GROMACS .gro file of N, CA and C in nm:
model
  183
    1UNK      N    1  13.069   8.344  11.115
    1UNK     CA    2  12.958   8.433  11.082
    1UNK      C    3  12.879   8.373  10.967
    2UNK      N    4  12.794   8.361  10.981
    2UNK     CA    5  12.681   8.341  10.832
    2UNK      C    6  12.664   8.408  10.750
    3UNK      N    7  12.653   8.379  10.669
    3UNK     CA    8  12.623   8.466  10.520
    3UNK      C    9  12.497   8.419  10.491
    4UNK      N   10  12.455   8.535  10.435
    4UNK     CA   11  12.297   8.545  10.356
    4UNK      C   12  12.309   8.549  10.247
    5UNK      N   13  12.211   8.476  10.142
    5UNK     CA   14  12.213   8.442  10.016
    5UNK      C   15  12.133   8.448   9.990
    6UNK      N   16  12.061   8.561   9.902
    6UNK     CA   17  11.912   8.573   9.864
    6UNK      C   18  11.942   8.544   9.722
    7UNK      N   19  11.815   8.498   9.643
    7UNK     CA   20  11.819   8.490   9.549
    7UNK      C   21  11.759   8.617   9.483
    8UNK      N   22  11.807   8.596   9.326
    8UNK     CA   23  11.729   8.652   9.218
    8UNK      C   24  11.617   8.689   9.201
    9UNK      N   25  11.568   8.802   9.238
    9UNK     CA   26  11.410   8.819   9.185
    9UNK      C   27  11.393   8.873   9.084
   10UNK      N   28  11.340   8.867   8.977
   10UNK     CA   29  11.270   8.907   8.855
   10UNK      C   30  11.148   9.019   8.869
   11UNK      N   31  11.222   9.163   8.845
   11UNK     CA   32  11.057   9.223   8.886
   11UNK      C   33  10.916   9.201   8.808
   12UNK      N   34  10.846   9.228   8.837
   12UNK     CA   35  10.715   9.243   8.810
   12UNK      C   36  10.680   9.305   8.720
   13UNK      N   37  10.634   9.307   8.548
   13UNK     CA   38  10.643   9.428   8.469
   13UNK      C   39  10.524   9.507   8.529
   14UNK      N   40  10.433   9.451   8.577
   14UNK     CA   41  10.317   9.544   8.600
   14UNK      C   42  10.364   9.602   8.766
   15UNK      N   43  10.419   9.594   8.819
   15UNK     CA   44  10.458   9.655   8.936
   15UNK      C   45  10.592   9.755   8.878
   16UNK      N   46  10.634   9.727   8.812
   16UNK     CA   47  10.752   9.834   8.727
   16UNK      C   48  10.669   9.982   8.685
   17UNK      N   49  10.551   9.889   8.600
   17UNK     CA   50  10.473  10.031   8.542
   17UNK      C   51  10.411  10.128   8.663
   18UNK      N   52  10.362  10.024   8.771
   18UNK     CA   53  10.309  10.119   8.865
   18UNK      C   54  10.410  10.219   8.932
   19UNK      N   55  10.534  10.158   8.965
   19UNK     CA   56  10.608  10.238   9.025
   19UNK      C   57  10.602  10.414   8.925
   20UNK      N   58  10.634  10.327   8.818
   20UNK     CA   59  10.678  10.467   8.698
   20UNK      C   60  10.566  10.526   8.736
   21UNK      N   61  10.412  10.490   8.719
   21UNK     CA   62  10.309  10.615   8.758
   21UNK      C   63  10.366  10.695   8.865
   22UNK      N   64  10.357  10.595   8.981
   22UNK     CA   65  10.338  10.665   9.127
   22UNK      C   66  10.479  10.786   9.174
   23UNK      N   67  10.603  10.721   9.071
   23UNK     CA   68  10.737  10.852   9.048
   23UNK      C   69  10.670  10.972   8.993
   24UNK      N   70  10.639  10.951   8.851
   24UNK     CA   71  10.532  11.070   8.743
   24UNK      C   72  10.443  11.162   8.872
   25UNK      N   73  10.364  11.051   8.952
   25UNK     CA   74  10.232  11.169   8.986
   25UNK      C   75  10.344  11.210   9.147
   26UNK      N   76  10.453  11.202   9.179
   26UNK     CA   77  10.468  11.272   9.333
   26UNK      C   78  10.551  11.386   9.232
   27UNK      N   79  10.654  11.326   9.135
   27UNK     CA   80  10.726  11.440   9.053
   27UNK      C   81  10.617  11.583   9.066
   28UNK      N   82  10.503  11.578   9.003
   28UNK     CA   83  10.407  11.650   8.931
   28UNK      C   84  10.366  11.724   9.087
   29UNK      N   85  10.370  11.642   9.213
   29UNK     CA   86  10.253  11.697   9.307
   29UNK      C   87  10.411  11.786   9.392
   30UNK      N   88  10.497  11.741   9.396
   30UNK     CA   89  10.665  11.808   9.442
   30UNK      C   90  10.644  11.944   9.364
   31UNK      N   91  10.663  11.928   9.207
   31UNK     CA   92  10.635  12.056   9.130
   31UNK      C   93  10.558  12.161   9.184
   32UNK      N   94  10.429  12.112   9.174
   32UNK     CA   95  10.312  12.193   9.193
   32UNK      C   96  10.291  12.280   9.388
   33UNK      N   97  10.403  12.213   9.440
   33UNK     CA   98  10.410  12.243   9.573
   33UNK      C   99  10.332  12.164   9.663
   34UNK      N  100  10.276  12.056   9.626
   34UNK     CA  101  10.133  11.981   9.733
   34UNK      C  102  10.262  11.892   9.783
   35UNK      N  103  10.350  11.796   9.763
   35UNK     CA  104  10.418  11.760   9.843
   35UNK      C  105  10.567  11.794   9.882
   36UNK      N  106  10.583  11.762   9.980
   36UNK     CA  107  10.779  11.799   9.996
   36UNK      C  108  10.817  11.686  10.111
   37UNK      N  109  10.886  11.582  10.026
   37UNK     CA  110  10.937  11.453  10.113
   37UNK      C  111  11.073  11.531  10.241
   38UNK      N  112  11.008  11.468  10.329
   38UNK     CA  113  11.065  11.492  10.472
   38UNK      C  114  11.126  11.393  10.545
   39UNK      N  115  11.190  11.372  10.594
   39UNK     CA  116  11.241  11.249  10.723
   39UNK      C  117  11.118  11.180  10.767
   40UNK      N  118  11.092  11.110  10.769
   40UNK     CA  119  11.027  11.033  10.820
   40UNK      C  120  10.889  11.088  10.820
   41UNK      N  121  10.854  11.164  10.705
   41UNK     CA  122  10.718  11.212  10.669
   41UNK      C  123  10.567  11.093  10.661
   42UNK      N  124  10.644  10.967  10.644
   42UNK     CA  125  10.525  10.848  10.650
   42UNK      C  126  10.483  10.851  10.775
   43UNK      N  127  10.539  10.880  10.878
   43UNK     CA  128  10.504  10.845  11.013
   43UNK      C  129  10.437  10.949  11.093
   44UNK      N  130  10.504  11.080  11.057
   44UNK     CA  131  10.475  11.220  11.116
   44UNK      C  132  10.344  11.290  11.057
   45UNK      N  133  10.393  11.266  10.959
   45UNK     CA  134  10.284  11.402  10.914
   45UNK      C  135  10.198  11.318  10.767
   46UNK      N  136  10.138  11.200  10.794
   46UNK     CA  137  10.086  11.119  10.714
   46UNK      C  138   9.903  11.205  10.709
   47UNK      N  139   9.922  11.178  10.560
   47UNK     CA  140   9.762  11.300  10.466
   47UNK      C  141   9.669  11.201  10.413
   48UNK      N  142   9.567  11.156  10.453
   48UNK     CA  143   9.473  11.093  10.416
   48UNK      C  144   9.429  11.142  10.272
   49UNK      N  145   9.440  11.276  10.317
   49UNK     CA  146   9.352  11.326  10.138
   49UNK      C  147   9.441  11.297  10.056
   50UNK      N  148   9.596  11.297  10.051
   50UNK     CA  149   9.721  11.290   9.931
   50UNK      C  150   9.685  11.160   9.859
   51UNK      N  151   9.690  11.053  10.000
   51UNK     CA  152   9.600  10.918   9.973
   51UNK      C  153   9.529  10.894   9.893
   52UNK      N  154   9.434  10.936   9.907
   52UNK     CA  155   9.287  10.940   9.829
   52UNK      C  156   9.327  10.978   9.717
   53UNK      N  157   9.399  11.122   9.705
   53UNK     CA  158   9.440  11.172   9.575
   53UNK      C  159   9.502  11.077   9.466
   54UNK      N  160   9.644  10.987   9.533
   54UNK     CA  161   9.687  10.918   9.442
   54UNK      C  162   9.635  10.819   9.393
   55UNK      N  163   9.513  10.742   9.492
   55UNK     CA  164   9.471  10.641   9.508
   55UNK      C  165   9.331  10.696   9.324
   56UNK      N  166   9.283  10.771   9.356
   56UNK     CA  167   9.205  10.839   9.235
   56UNK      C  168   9.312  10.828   9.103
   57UNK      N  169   9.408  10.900   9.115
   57UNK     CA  170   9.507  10.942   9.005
   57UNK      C  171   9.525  10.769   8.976
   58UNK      N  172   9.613  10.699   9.048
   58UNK     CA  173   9.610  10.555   8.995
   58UNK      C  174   9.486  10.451   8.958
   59UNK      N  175   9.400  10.501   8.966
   59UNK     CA  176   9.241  10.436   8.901
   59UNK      C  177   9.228  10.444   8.760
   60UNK      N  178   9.258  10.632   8.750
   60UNK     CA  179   9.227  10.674   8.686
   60UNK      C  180   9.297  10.640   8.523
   61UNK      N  181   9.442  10.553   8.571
   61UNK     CA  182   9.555  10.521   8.491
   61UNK      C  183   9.542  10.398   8.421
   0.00000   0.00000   0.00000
């Protein structure tokens, strides 16, 4: 059998910070009732406006 050997990646500090936004603003939109993560909610029941929304909120950051 083969074995896989990936290496080391070093994250990204600026992809670290984004993550932390994009946790902060679903925390806030979960709270407020606008979202509720589902099974396979990317595929099913995918919201253009939430989109837009975060896509604004992360500009705005």
């Amino acid at each position: 059998m083969q074995r896989f050997n990936f290496p080391v990646v070093q994250p990204d500090p600026a992809l670290e910070e984004l993550r932390g936004e994009l946790q902060a603003f679903l925390k806030e939109e979960r709270e407020a009732g606008n979202f509720r993560p589902e099974p396979e909610c990317w595929m099913a029941s995918a919201d253009p406006e939430f989109s837009k929304k975060w896509a604004s909120a992360a500009g705005s950051a």
